[in-house]
């Protein structure tokens, strides 16, 4: 396991570097890869990012300026924010057995590199890359903007419980380069697609309350997805919405996967265990967030989850 | 103008202190006042907060544990996060002429105290109070939780453009006391009342798009407010919603104040000036956020604002 200083020393010996990002790339993996690429180029090295087929309008501007040309033949391969080879995008699979350095922060990291730098207590891989780049030379605004994106997005803009004092101190140092951090936060946290807004609007307009208003049920039937021409990306993490309603201890989001099949996502406060509720219907998960799949029509699927809630927390429902 | 060290030295000479918060109290004013009260008590002094008639379910738990008994007769009066005597709550007016120390961060601060500590570049008054308390002694978790609330709420959880490296470093120091900062962020940023959710749902379900989808119009008729029994607090800052729609350059929120009177709030991106649009209808504001009031029925009010947009930015509308 390498420290930031040792990782920096190793990178100094590399050239013609290809940097990999994970499947369904997020702000952390593209921000880390872009910043590292800029850092290596600042040392006079040749470095590129492997294009990632999962880029979105939001993540593409980070990766594309550094995208490797098709004829680039790397001497060295580095991965950022990838816990396991199973999370390589398909076009990265040829490099699976030859990663020279893997830099990650996931507790589930599998040490698949010839050398590995991991810090499981870091909220974002961007925190490690910051420490590594700071050991290599000055952090430019270009690197800082990518790293700020990495750190901010992986912590929900410093709101989640993974945020640490180190996260904030890294953010402070990055801001001192004069970056437009406000635009990053607006883009990632205060912008939603029109279709996403329409989905949320319909869910909220039709939400139902049970058990003295402590249980909320929101639904996303296939007809709604079709009506607004929504994509999977528009529908991502819709179950978070119900979890934000004040006074609701248990929010159920019912997503119709296909006719007669509903995916139920349950988000709970401390008074009821989401995993216990979902286990009663053959699913599972965590205490505050769990899920299950029910084959039934809407009314019957809702009846079953409400019964599972009543059975799991009889005192709670009364 | 006092430095943090000078303010700390002055506070050491005080006893029997009453601390004031501003009208419509937010997380910054109650967090600052509560932390300062705890800090003075840690020095062995008697200190209380003046009750504030504008407390909400969210802000009350910060102030109430320190609320002054009715028979408390202060020797010294300190205000936190209050820019001007005009922002005193009604029950603080008797102290308007006798504030011994005013601590604030607003550029519009009016130096109404016998002594004044102000730092207009601070995102939150909590940053000043942190520096003052750190000069007085150890920051306890009790003080830290209140100050974290002050700093986080005044920066939109570190997202707004007022956030500085100092803001992040203060947050890092506060987190090191071991506070449950996650609950603060969840309460202030990821919790909405059921009525608020219903308002947003109806607005999004009925929103309309114009001018090649670059103008969005959302409306809050009186009938909607009545239908969900919404309060003013539920309806606060509803105009932010339209400003979050991807690809929309101009979001108009139409709020029916009374029959035939609409308050129009305009939020714009860089391609159109909200203030110019609203000036055309007798209103005004800032480049990205402005407002005006139109006496007309819904259809006519909408026609007028769309015409004002077309007139202000003819190239934009095409």
Coordinates of C-alpha atoms in Angstrom, one line a residue:
Chain A
X1 CA 0.0 0.0 0.0
X2 CA 1.5 3.3 -1.1
X3 CA 1.4 6.7 0.7
X4 CA 0.7 9.8 -1.3
X5 CA 4.4 10.6 -1.4
X6 CA 5.3 7.1 -2.5
X7 CA 2.6 7.2 -5.2
X8 CA 3.9 10.5 -6.4
X9 CA 7.4 9.1 -6.6
X10 CA 6.2 6.1 -8.6
X11 CA 4.3 8.3 -11.0
X12 CA 7.5 10.3 -11.7
X13 CA 8.9 7.1 -13.1
X14 CA 6.0 6.6 -15.5
X15 CA 5.5 7.9 -19.0
X16 CA 2.9 7.3 -21.9
X17 CA 0.2 6.8 -19.3
X18 CA -3.4 5.7 -20.0
X19 CA -5.8 6.5 -17.2
X20 CA -9.0 4.4 -16.7
X21 CA -12.4 5.5 -15.2
X22 CA -15.2 3.2 -13.9
X23 CA -18.4 2.1 -15.6
X24 CA -21.3 4.6 -15.3
X25 CA -18.7 7.3 -14.6
X26 CA -19.4 9.9 -11.9
X27 CA -17.9 13.2 -10.9
X28 CA -15.3 11.5 -8.7
X29 CA -13.8 9.1 -11.3
X30 CA -13.7 11.6 -14.2
X31 CA -12.5 14.4 -11.9
X32 CA -9.7 12.3 -10.5
X33 CA -8.6 11.0 -14.0
X34 CA -8.7 14.5 -15.6
X35 CA -6.7 16.1 -12.7
X36 CA -4.2 13.3 -12.7
X37 CA -3.8 13.5 -16.4
X38 CA -3.2 17.3 -16.2
X39 CA -0.7 16.7 -13.3
X40 CA 1.3 14.2 -15.4
X41 CA 1.3 16.5 -18.4
X42 CA 2.5 19.3 -16.1
X43 CA 5.6 17.1 -15.5
X44 CA 6.2 16.9 -19.2
X45 CA 4.8 13.4 -19.6
X46 CA 2.4 12.0 -22.3
X47 CA -0.9 11.0 -20.6
X48 CA -4.4 10.3 -21.8
X49 CA -7.8 9.1 -20.5
X50 CA -9.4 6.1 -22.0
X51 CA -12.8 7.2 -23.5
X52 CA -15.7 5.9 -21.4
X53 CA -18.9 4.8 -23.2
X54 CA -21.0 5.8 -20.2
X55 CA -20.3 9.6 -20.3
X56 CA -23.2 12.0 -19.8
X57 CA -23.6 15.6 -20.8
X58 CA -22.4 16.4 -17.3
X59 CA -19.4 14.2 -17.1
X60 CA -18.2 14.3 -20.7
X61 CA -16.6 17.8 -20.5
X62 CA -14.2 16.5 -17.8
X63 CA -12.9 13.5 -19.8
X64 CA -13.1 14.5 -23.5
X65 CA -10.3 17.1 -23.5
X66 CA -7.9 14.4 -22.4
X67 CA -9.4 11.5 -24.5
X68 CA -6.7 9.1 -25.9
X69 CA -6.5 8.9 -29.7
X70 CA -7.3 5.5 -31.1
X71 CA -3.6 4.8 -32.0
X72 CA -2.3 5.6 -28.5
X73 CA -0.2 2.7 -27.1
X74 CA 0.3 3.1 -23.4
X75 CA 3.4 2.1 -21.5
X76 CA 1.7 2.4 -18.2
X77 CA -1.9 2.1 -17.0
X78 CA -3.4 3.8 -14.0
X79 CA -7.0 3.4 -12.6
X80 CA -8.8 6.0 -10.5
X81 CA -11.8 5.4 -8.2
X82 CA -12.2 1.8 -9.5
X83 CA -12.8 -0.7 -6.7
X84 CA -12.6 -3.9 -8.8
X85 CA -11.9 -5.0 -12.4
X86 CA -15.6 -5.9 -12.5
X87 CA -16.3 -2.1 -12.7
X88 CA -14.1 -1.5 -15.7
X89 CA -16.1 -0.3 -18.8
X90 CA -16.0 -2.8 -21.6
X91 CA -13.4 -0.9 -23.6
X92 CA -11.0 -1.0 -20.5
X93 CA -11.2 -4.8 -20.2
X94 CA -8.1 -5.4 -22.3
X95 CA -6.1 -3.6 -19.6
X96 CA -7.6 -5.6 -16.7
X97 CA -4.4 -7.7 -16.2
X98 CA -2.0 -4.8 -16.6
X99 CA -2.9 -2.0 -14.3
X100 CA 0.4 -0.6 -13.0
X101 CA -1.1 1.6 -10.4
X102 CA -4.7 1.5 -8.9
X103 CA -5.8 4.6 -6.8
X104 CA -9.1 4.2 -5.0
X105 CA -11.0 4.9 -1.8
X106 CA -13.6 2.2 -1.6
X107 CA -13.6 -0.2 1.4
X108 CA -14.3 -3.0 -1.1
X109 CA -11.1 -2.2 -3.2
X110 CA -9.6 -5.4 -4.5
X111 CA -5.9 -4.4 -4.9
X112 CA -5.8 -5.4 -8.5
X113 CA -3.0 -3.2 -9.5
X114 CA 0.7 -4.0 -9.5
X115 CA 0.9 -1.1 -7.1
X116 CA -2.1 0.1 -5.1
X117 CA -2.9 3.4 -3.3
X118 CA -6.1 3.2 -1.3
X119 CA -7.6 5.2 1.6
X120 CA -10.9 3.8 2.6
X121 CA -11.6 6.6 5.1
X122 CA -11.5 9.2 2.3
X123 CA -15.0 10.4 1.2
X124 CA -13.8 10.8 -2.4
X125 CA -10.9 9.4 -4.4
X126 CA -10.3 13.1 -5.2
X127 CA -8.8 13.5 -1.8
X128 CA -6.1 11.0 -2.5
X129 CA -5.4 12.5 -5.9
X130 CA -5.1 15.9 -4.3
X131 CA -2.5 14.7 -1.9
X132 CA -0.6 12.9 -4.7
X133 CA -0.6 15.9 -7.0
X134 CA 0.3 18.3 -4.2
X135 CA 3.4 16.1 -3.7
X136 CA 4.2 16.4 -7.4
X137 CA 4.0 20.2 -7.9
X138 CA 1.7 23.1 -7.8
X139 CA -2.0 22.5 -8.2
X140 CA -3.3 24.5 -11.2
X141 CA -6.8 25.8 -11.5
X142 CA -7.4 23.2 -14.2
X143 CA -6.5 20.4 -11.8
X144 CA -8.4 22.0 -9.0
X145 CA -11.7 22.3 -10.8
X146 CA -11.6 18.6 -11.6
X147 CA -10.7 17.7 -8.1
X148 CA -13.3 20.0 -6.6
X149 CA -15.9 18.2 -8.7
X150 CA -14.6 14.8 -7.5
X151 CA -14.8 15.8 -3.8
X152 CA -18.0 17.8 -4.0
X153 CA -20.0 15.2 -6.0
X154 CA -18.9 12.2 -3.9
X155 CA -20.0 14.0 -0.7
X156 CA -23.3 15.4 -1.9
X157 CA -21.8 18.8 -1.7
X158 CA -20.2 18.1 1.7
X159 CA -23.6 17.0 3.1
X160 CA -23.2 13.3 3.5
X161 CA -21.9 11.5 6.5
X162 CA -18.7 10.4 4.6
X163 CA -17.5 14.0 4.7
X164 CA -14.4 14.5 6.9
X165 CA -12.4 17.5 8.1
X166 CA -9.8 16.4 5.5
X167 CA -12.5 16.7 2.8
X168 CA -13.2 20.3 3.8
X169 CA -9.5 21.2 4.0
X170 CA -8.9 19.8 0.5
X171 CA -11.9 21.9 -0.7
X172 CA -10.4 25.0 0.9
X173 CA -7.0 24.5 -0.8
X174 CA -8.6 23.8 -4.2
X175 CA -10.8 27.0 -3.9
X176 CA -7.6 29.1 -3.3
X177 CA -6.6 28.5 -6.9
X178 CA -9.6 30.7 -7.9
X179 CA -11.8 28.1 -9.5
X180 CA -15.5 28.7 -10.3
X181 CA -16.7 26.1 -7.8
X182 CA -20.2 27.6 -7.8
X183 CA -20.9 26.5 -11.3
X184 CA -19.8 22.9 -10.4
X185 CA -22.3 22.8 -7.5
X186 CA -25.1 24.4 -9.5
X187 CA -24.6 21.9 -12.4
X188 CA -24.4 18.7 -10.2
X189 CA -26.8 19.7 -7.4
X190 CA -29.2 22.3 -8.5
X191 CA -29.9 21.3 -12.1
X192 CA -32.5 18.6 -13.2
X193 CA -33.6 17.6 -16.6
X194 CA -37.1 18.7 -17.6
X195 CA -38.1 15.1 -17.8
X196 CA -36.8 14.5 -14.3
X197 CA -38.8 17.5 -13.1
X198 CA -41.9 16.1 -14.8
X199 CA -41.4 12.7 -13.2
X200 CA -41.0 14.3 -9.7
X201 CA -44.0 16.5 -10.3
X202 CA -46.3 13.6 -11.2
X203 CA -45.0 11.5 -8.2
X204 CA -45.6 14.3 -5.8
X205 CA -49.0 15.3 -7.2
X206 CA -50.2 11.7 -6.8
X207 CA -48.4 10.6 -3.6
X208 CA -50.5 8.9 -1.0
X209 CA -50.2 8.7 2.8
X210 CA -51.0 5.9 5.2
X211 CA -50.7 5.0 8.9
X212 CA -51.4 8.5 10.3
X213 CA -49.3 10.1 7.5
X214 CA -46.1 8.3 8.6
X215 CA -46.0 6.2 5.5
X216 CA -45.8 7.8 2.1
X217 CA -46.2 5.9 -1.2
X218 CA -45.0 7.4 -4.5
X219 CA -45.3 5.6 -7.8
X220 CA -43.7 5.6 -11.2
X221 CA -45.8 3.6 -13.5
X222 CA -44.5 2.7 -17.0
X223 CA -47.2 5.0 -18.4
X224 CA -45.6 8.0 -16.7
X225 CA -42.1 7.1 -18.0
X226 CA -43.6 6.8 -21.5
X227 CA -45.7 10.0 -21.2
X228 CA -42.6 12.2 -20.5
X229 CA -40.3 10.1 -22.6
X230 CA -38.0 9.7 -19.6
X231 CA -34.7 7.8 -19.8
X232 CA -33.1 5.6 -17.1
X233 CA -30.9 8.6 -16.3
X234 CA -33.9 10.8 -15.7
X235 CA -35.3 8.2 -13.2
X236 CA -32.1 7.6 -11.3
X237 CA -32.4 7.7 -7.5
X238 CA -36.1 8.8 -7.6
X239 CA -36.6 7.0 -4.3
X240 CA -34.7 9.7 -2.5
X241 CA -37.6 12.1 -3.1
X242 CA -40.0 10.4 -0.6
X243 CA -37.3 10.2 2.0
X244 CA -37.3 14.0 2.1
X245 CA -40.9 14.5 3.3
X246 CA -40.9 15.9 6.8
X247 CA -42.7 13.7 9.4
X248 CA -42.6 10.6 7.1
X249 CA -40.9 7.6 8.8
X250 CA -41.2 5.3 5.8
X251 CA -41.3 6.3 2.2
X252 CA -42.1 3.7 -0.5
X253 CA -41.4 4.3 -4.1
X254 CA -43.1 1.9 -6.5
X255 CA -41.5 1.7 -9.9
X256 CA -43.2 -0.4 -12.6
X257 CA -40.5 -2.4 -14.3
X258 CA -42.8 -4.2 -16.7
X259 CA -46.5 -5.0 -16.7
X260 CA -47.3 -6.6 -13.4
X261 CA -43.8 -6.3 -11.9
X262 CA -43.0 -3.5 -9.4
X263 CA -39.7 -2.6 -7.9
X264 CA -40.3 -1.2 -4.4
X265 CA -37.7 1.0 -2.8
X266 CA -38.1 1.8 0.9
X267 CA -36.4 4.7 2.7
X268 CA -36.9 4.9 6.5
X269 CA -36.1 7.0 9.5
X270 CA -34.8 5.5 12.8
X271 CA -38.3 4.3 13.8
X272 CA -38.5 1.5 11.3
X273 CA -36.1 -0.9 9.6
X274 CA -36.3 -0.8 5.8
X275 CA -34.3 -4.0 5.4
X276 CA -36.8 -6.0 7.7
X277 CA -39.7 -4.6 5.7
X278 CA -38.2 -5.7 2.4
X279 CA -37.0 -9.1 3.6
X280 CA -40.7 -9.9 4.3
X281 CA -41.2 -9.6 0.5
X282 CA -38.0 -11.4 -0.5
X283 CA -35.8 -8.4 -0.8
X284 CA -33.2 -6.7 1.5
X285 CA -30.8 -3.9 1.9
X286 CA -29.8 -1.5 4.7
X287 CA -31.6 -0.3 7.8
X288 CA -32.5 3.0 6.2
X289 CA -32.7 2.0 2.5
X290 CA -33.8 -1.3 1.1
X291 CA -35.7 -2.8 -1.8
X292 CA -37.7 -5.7 -3.1
X293 CA -39.5 -6.8 -6.3
X294 CA -43.2 -7.7 -6.3
X295 CA -45.1 -9.5 -9.1
X296 CA -48.6 -8.1 -8.8
X297 CA -50.8 -5.3 -10.0
X298 CA -50.3 -1.9 -8.4
X299 CA -53.1 -2.2 -5.8
X300 CA -51.9 -5.7 -4.7
X301 CA -48.2 -4.7 -4.6
X302 CA -49.1 -1.7 -2.5
X303 CA -51.3 -3.8 -0.2
X304 CA -48.3 -6.2 0.3
X305 CA -45.8 -3.6 1.2
X306 CA -48.2 -1.8 3.6
X307 CA -48.8 -5.2 5.2
X308 CA -45.1 -5.8 5.5
X309 CA -44.7 -2.4 7.2
X310 CA -47.5 -3.2 9.6
X311 CA -46.0 -6.6 10.3
X312 CA -42.4 -5.3 10.8
X313 CA -43.3 -2.3 13.0
X314 CA -46.7 -3.0 14.6
X315 CA -46.1 -0.4 17.3
X316 CA -45.2 2.1 14.7
X317 CA -48.4 1.7 12.7
X318 CA -50.7 1.3 15.7
Chain B
X1 CA -14.0 47.8 14.4
X2 CA -12.8 44.9 16.6
X3 CA -10.7 41.9 15.6
X4 CA -11.7 38.4 16.9
X5 CA -9.1 38.7 19.6
X6 CA -10.3 42.2 20.7
X7 CA -13.9 41.0 20.6
X8 CA -13.0 38.0 22.8
X9 CA -11.2 40.4 25.3
X10 CA -14.2 42.6 25.4
X11 CA -16.6 39.7 26.1
X12 CA -14.4 38.6 29.0
X13 CA -15.3 41.9 30.7
X14 CA -19.1 41.3 30.2
X15 CA -21.5 39.5 32.5
X16 CA -25.3 39.0 32.7
X17 CA -25.4 39.1 28.9
X18 CA -28.6 39.1 26.7
X19 CA -28.0 37.9 23.1
X20 CA -30.3 39.1 20.3
X21 CA -31.2 37.3 17.0
X22 CA -32.8 38.9 13.9
X23 CA -36.4 38.9 12.8
X24 CA -37.4 35.8 10.8
X25 CA -34.5 33.9 12.4
X26 CA -32.4 31.6 10.3
X27 CA -29.7 29.0 11.1
X28 CA -27.0 31.6 11.2
X29 CA -28.5 34.0 13.7
X30 CA -29.8 31.2 16.1
X31 CA -26.6 29.1 15.7
X32 CA -24.4 32.1 16.4
X33 CA -26.4 33.3 19.4
X34 CA -26.6 29.7 20.9
X35 CA -22.9 29.1 20.5
X36 CA -21.9 32.5 21.9
X37 CA -24.2 31.9 24.9
X38 CA -22.6 28.5 25.5
X39 CA -19.2 30.1 25.2
X40 CA -20.0 32.8 27.7
X41 CA -21.4 30.2 30.1
X42 CA -18.3 28.1 29.8
X43 CA -16.4 31.2 31.1
X44 CA -18.7 31.1 34.2
X45 CA -20.9 34.0 33.1
X46 CA -24.6 34.3 33.1
X47 CA -25.9 34.6 29.6
X48 CA -29.3 34.1 27.8
X49 CA -30.9 34.5 24.4
X50 CA -33.9 36.8 24.0
X51 CA -36.8 34.6 22.8
X52 CA -37.7 35.3 19.2
X53 CA -41.3 35.2 18.1
X54 CA -40.4 34.0 14.6
X55 CA -38.9 30.7 15.5
X56 CA -39.9 27.6 13.4
X57 CA -39.8 23.9 14.3
X58 CA -36.3 23.9 12.7
X59 CA -34.8 26.9 14.5
X60 CA -36.5 26.7 17.9
X61 CA -34.3 23.8 19.2
X62 CA -31.3 26.1 18.9
X63 CA -32.6 29.0 20.8
X64 CA -35.0 27.6 23.4
X65 CA -32.5 25.9 25.7
X66 CA -30.9 29.3 26.3
X67 CA -34.1 31.4 26.4
X68 CA -34.0 34.2 28.9
X69 CA -36.5 34.0 31.8
X70 CA -39.0 36.9 31.8
X71 CA -37.4 38.4 34.9
X72 CA -33.8 38.5 33.5
X73 CA -32.4 42.0 33.6
X74 CA -29.3 42.1 31.4
X75 CA -26.2 44.2 32.1
X76 CA -24.9 43.8 28.6
X77 CA -26.6 43.3 25.2
X78 CA -24.9 41.5 22.3
X79 CA -26.5 41.1 18.8
X80 CA -25.4 38.3 16.3
X81 CA -26.0 38.4 12.5
X82 CA -28.2 41.5 12.7
X83 CA -27.3 44.2 10.0
X84 CA -29.5 47.0 11.3
X85 CA -31.8 47.8 14.1
X86 CA -34.6 47.6 11.6
X87 CA -34.2 43.8 11.6
X88 CA -34.7 43.5 15.4
X89 CA -37.7 41.4 16.3
X90 CA -40.4 43.5 18.0
X91 CA -39.5 42.2 21.5
X92 CA -35.9 43.3 21.0
X93 CA -36.8 46.9 20.2
X94 CA -36.4 48.1 23.8
X95 CA -32.7 47.2 23.5
X96 CA -32.2 49.1 20.2
X97 CA -30.3 52.0 21.8
X98 CA -28.2 49.9 24.1
X99 CA -26.4 47.2 22.2
X100 CA -22.9 46.9 23.8
X101 CA -21.5 44.7 21.0
X102 CA -22.9 44.0 17.6
X103 CA -21.3 41.0 15.7
X104 CA -22.2 40.7 12.0
X105 CA -21.1 39.8 8.5
X106 CA -23.5 41.7 6.2
X107 CA -22.0 44.4 3.9
X108 CA -25.0 46.5 4.8
X109 CA -24.1 46.4 8.6
X110 CA -24.9 49.7 10.2
X111 CA -22.5 49.8 13.2
X112 CA -25.3 50.3 15.7
X113 CA -23.4 48.8 18.6
X114 CA -21.2 50.6 21.2
X115 CA -18.6 48.2 19.9
X116 CA -18.8 46.5 16.5
X117 CA -17.2 43.4 15.0
X118 CA -18.0 42.9 11.3
X119 CA -16.4 40.9 8.5
X120 CA -18.3 41.5 5.3
X121 CA -16.2 38.9 3.4
X122 CA -17.4 36.1 5.7
X123 CA -20.1 33.8 4.3
X124 CA -21.7 33.4 7.7
X125 CA -21.6 35.3 10.9
X126 CA -20.8 31.9 12.4
X127 CA -17.3 32.2 11.0
X128 CA -16.7 35.3 13.2
X129 CA -18.2 33.7 16.2
X130 CA -16.0 30.7 15.7
X131 CA -12.9 32.8 15.6
X132 CA -14.0 34.7 18.7
X133 CA -14.9 31.6 20.7
X134 CA -11.7 29.9 19.7
X135 CA -9.9 32.9 21.2
X136 CA -11.9 32.4 24.5
X137 CA -11.3 28.7 25.1
X138 CA -12.0 25.2 23.7
X139 CA -14.9 24.8 21.3
X140 CA -17.2 22.2 22.8
X141 CA -19.4 19.9 20.6
X142 CA -22.4 21.9 21.9
X143 CA -20.9 25.2 20.5
X144 CA -19.7 23.3 17.4
X145 CA -23.1 22.0 16.4
X146 CA -24.7 25.4 16.6
X147 CA -21.8 27.0 14.6
X148 CA -21.8 24.3 12.0
X149 CA -25.5 25.0 11.5
X150 CA -24.8 28.7 11.1
X151 CA -22.0 28.1 8.6
X152 CA -23.8 25.4 6.6
X153 CA -27.1 27.1 6.3
X154 CA -25.8 30.5 5.3
X155 CA -23.8 28.8 2.4
X156 CA -26.5 26.4 1.2
X157 CA -24.3 23.6 2.5
X158 CA -21.1 25.1 1.1
X159 CA -22.7 25.3 -2.4
X160 CA -23.2 29.1 -2.8
X161 CA -20.7 31.5 -4.2
X162 CA -20.2 33.2 -0.8
X163 CA -18.4 30.1 0.5
X164 CA -14.6 30.7 1.1
X165 CA -11.6 28.6 2.0
X166 CA -12.1 30.0 5.6
X167 CA -15.6 28.7 5.6
X168 CA -14.4 25.2 4.8
X169 CA -11.6 25.3 7.4
X170 CA -14.0 26.4 10.1
X171 CA -16.3 23.5 9.1
X172 CA -13.3 21.1 9.4
X173 CA -12.4 22.4 12.8
X174 CA -16.0 22.1 14.0
X175 CA -16.4 18.6 12.7
X176 CA -13.3 17.5 14.7
X177 CA -15.3 17.9 17.9
X178 CA -17.3 14.9 16.8
X179 CA -20.7 16.5 16.0
X180 CA -23.5 14.9 14.1
X181 CA -23.3 17.3 11.2
X182 CA -25.1 14.9 8.9
X183 CA -28.4 15.4 10.8
X184 CA -28.0 19.2 10.5
X185 CA -27.6 19.0 6.7
X186 CA -30.5 16.5 6.3
X187 CA -32.8 18.7 8.4
X188 CA -32.0 22.0 6.6
X189 CA -31.4 20.8 3.1
X190 CA -33.0 17.4 2.5
X191 CA -36.3 17.8 4.4
X192 CA -39.4 19.5 3.0
X193 CA -42.9 19.7 4.5
X194 CA -45.6 17.6 2.9
X195 CA -47.4 20.8 1.9
X196 CA -44.2 22.1 0.3
X197 CA -43.9 18.8 -1.6
X198 CA -47.5 19.1 -2.8
X199 CA -47.0 22.7 -4.0
X200 CA -43.9 21.7 -5.9
X201 CA -45.6 18.6 -7.3
X202 CA -48.5 20.7 -8.6
X203 CA -46.2 23.4 -10.1
X204 CA -44.1 20.8 -11.9
X205 CA -47.1 18.8 -13.1
X206 CA -48.6 22.0 -14.7
X207 CA -45.5 23.8 -15.9
X208 CA -45.5 25.2 -19.4
X209 CA -42.7 25.9 -21.8
X210 CA -42.3 28.6 -24.4
X211 CA -39.8 30.0 -26.9
X212 CA -38.3 26.6 -27.9
X213 CA -38.4 25.4 -24.3
X214 CA -36.0 28.1 -23.1
X215 CA -38.7 29.8 -21.1
X216 CA -40.6 27.9 -18.3
X217 CA -43.7 29.2 -16.6
X218 CA -44.7 27.7 -13.2
X219 CA -47.7 29.0 -11.3
X220 CA -49.0 29.0 -7.7
X221 CA -52.7 30.1 -7.9
X222 CA -54.4 30.9 -4.6
X223 CA -56.6 27.8 -5.2
X224 CA -53.5 25.6 -4.9
X225 CA -52.3 27.3 -1.7
X226 CA -55.9 26.7 -0.3
X227 CA -56.2 23.2 -1.6
X228 CA -53.0 22.0 0.3
X229 CA -53.6 24.4 3.2
X230 CA -50.1 25.8 2.6
X231 CA -48.6 28.5 4.8
X232 CA -46.2 31.3 3.8
X233 CA -43.4 29.2 5.2
X234 CA -44.3 26.3 2.9
X235 CA -44.2 28.7 -0.1
X236 CA -40.9 30.4 0.7
X237 CA -38.5 30.6 -2.3
X238 CA -40.7 28.5 -4.6
X239 CA -39.2 30.5 -7.5
X240 CA -35.9 28.6 -7.1
X241 CA -37.6 25.5 -8.5
X242 CA -37.9 26.7 -12.1
X243 CA -34.3 28.0 -12.0
X244 CA -33.2 24.3 -11.7
X245 CA -34.6 23.1 -15.0
X246 CA -31.8 22.1 -17.3
X247 CA -31.8 24.0 -20.6
X248 CA -34.2 26.7 -19.4
X249 CA -32.7 30.2 -19.7
X250 CA -35.6 32.0 -18.1
X251 CA -37.9 30.6 -15.4
X252 CA -41.0 32.6 -14.4
X253 CA -42.9 31.7 -11.3
X254 CA -46.4 33.3 -11.0
X255 CA -47.8 33.5 -7.5
X256 CA -51.4 34.8 -7.2
X257 CA -51.4 37.2 -4.2
X258 CA -55.1 37.9 -4.4
X259 CA -57.7 37.7 -7.1
X260 CA -56.4 39.4 -10.2
X261 CA -52.9 40.2 -8.7
X262 CA -49.9 38.1 -9.6
X263 CA -46.4 38.4 -8.2
X264 CA -44.0 37.3 -10.9
X265 CA -40.5 36.0 -10.0
X266 CA -38.0 35.7 -12.8
X267 CA -34.8 33.6 -12.6
X268 CA -32.4 33.6 -15.5
X269 CA -29.2 32.2 -16.8
X270 CA -26.5 34.4 -18.5
X271 CA -28.4 34.7 -21.8
X272 CA -31.1 37.0 -20.5
X273 CA -31.3 39.8 -17.9
X274 CA -34.1 39.2 -15.3
X275 CA -33.9 42.8 -14.1
X276 CA -34.5 44.2 -17.6
X277 CA -37.5 41.8 -18.1
X278 CA -39.1 42.9 -14.8
X279 CA -38.4 46.6 -15.3
X280 CA -40.5 46.5 -18.4
X281 CA -43.4 45.6 -16.1
X282 CA -42.6 48.1 -13.3
X283 CA -40.4 45.8 -11.2
X284 CA -36.7 45.2 -10.8
X285 CA -34.0 43.2 -9.1
X286 CA -30.7 41.6 -10.0
X287 CA -29.4 40.2 -13.4
X288 CA -30.2 36.6 -12.5
X289 CA -33.2 37.1 -10.1
X290 CA -35.9 39.8 -10.3
X291 CA -39.6 40.3 -9.8
X292 CA -42.6 42.4 -10.6
X293 CA -46.3 42.6 -9.7
X294 CA -49.0 42.5 -12.5
X295 CA -52.7 43.3 -12.0
X296 CA -54.4 41.1 -14.5
X297 CA -55.9 37.6 -14.8
X298 CA -53.6 34.6 -15.2
X299 CA -53.7 34.5 -19.0
X300 CA -53.1 38.2 -19.4
X301 CA -50.3 38.3 -16.7
X302 CA -48.5 35.5 -18.5
X303 CA -49.0 37.2 -21.9
X304 CA -47.4 40.4 -20.5
X305 CA -44.3 38.7 -19.0
X306 CA -43.7 36.6 -22.2
X307 CA -44.0 39.8 -24.2
X308 CA -41.5 41.5 -21.8
X309 CA -39.1 38.6 -22.3
X310 CA -39.5 38.8 -26.1
X311 CA -38.9 42.6 -26.0
X312 CA -35.9 42.4 -23.7
X313 CA -34.2 39.5 -25.5
X314 CA -35.5 39.4 -29.1
X315 CA -32.4 37.4 -30.3
X316 CA -32.9 35.0 -27.5
X317 CA -36.6 34.3 -28.3
X318 CA -36.1 34.3 -32.1

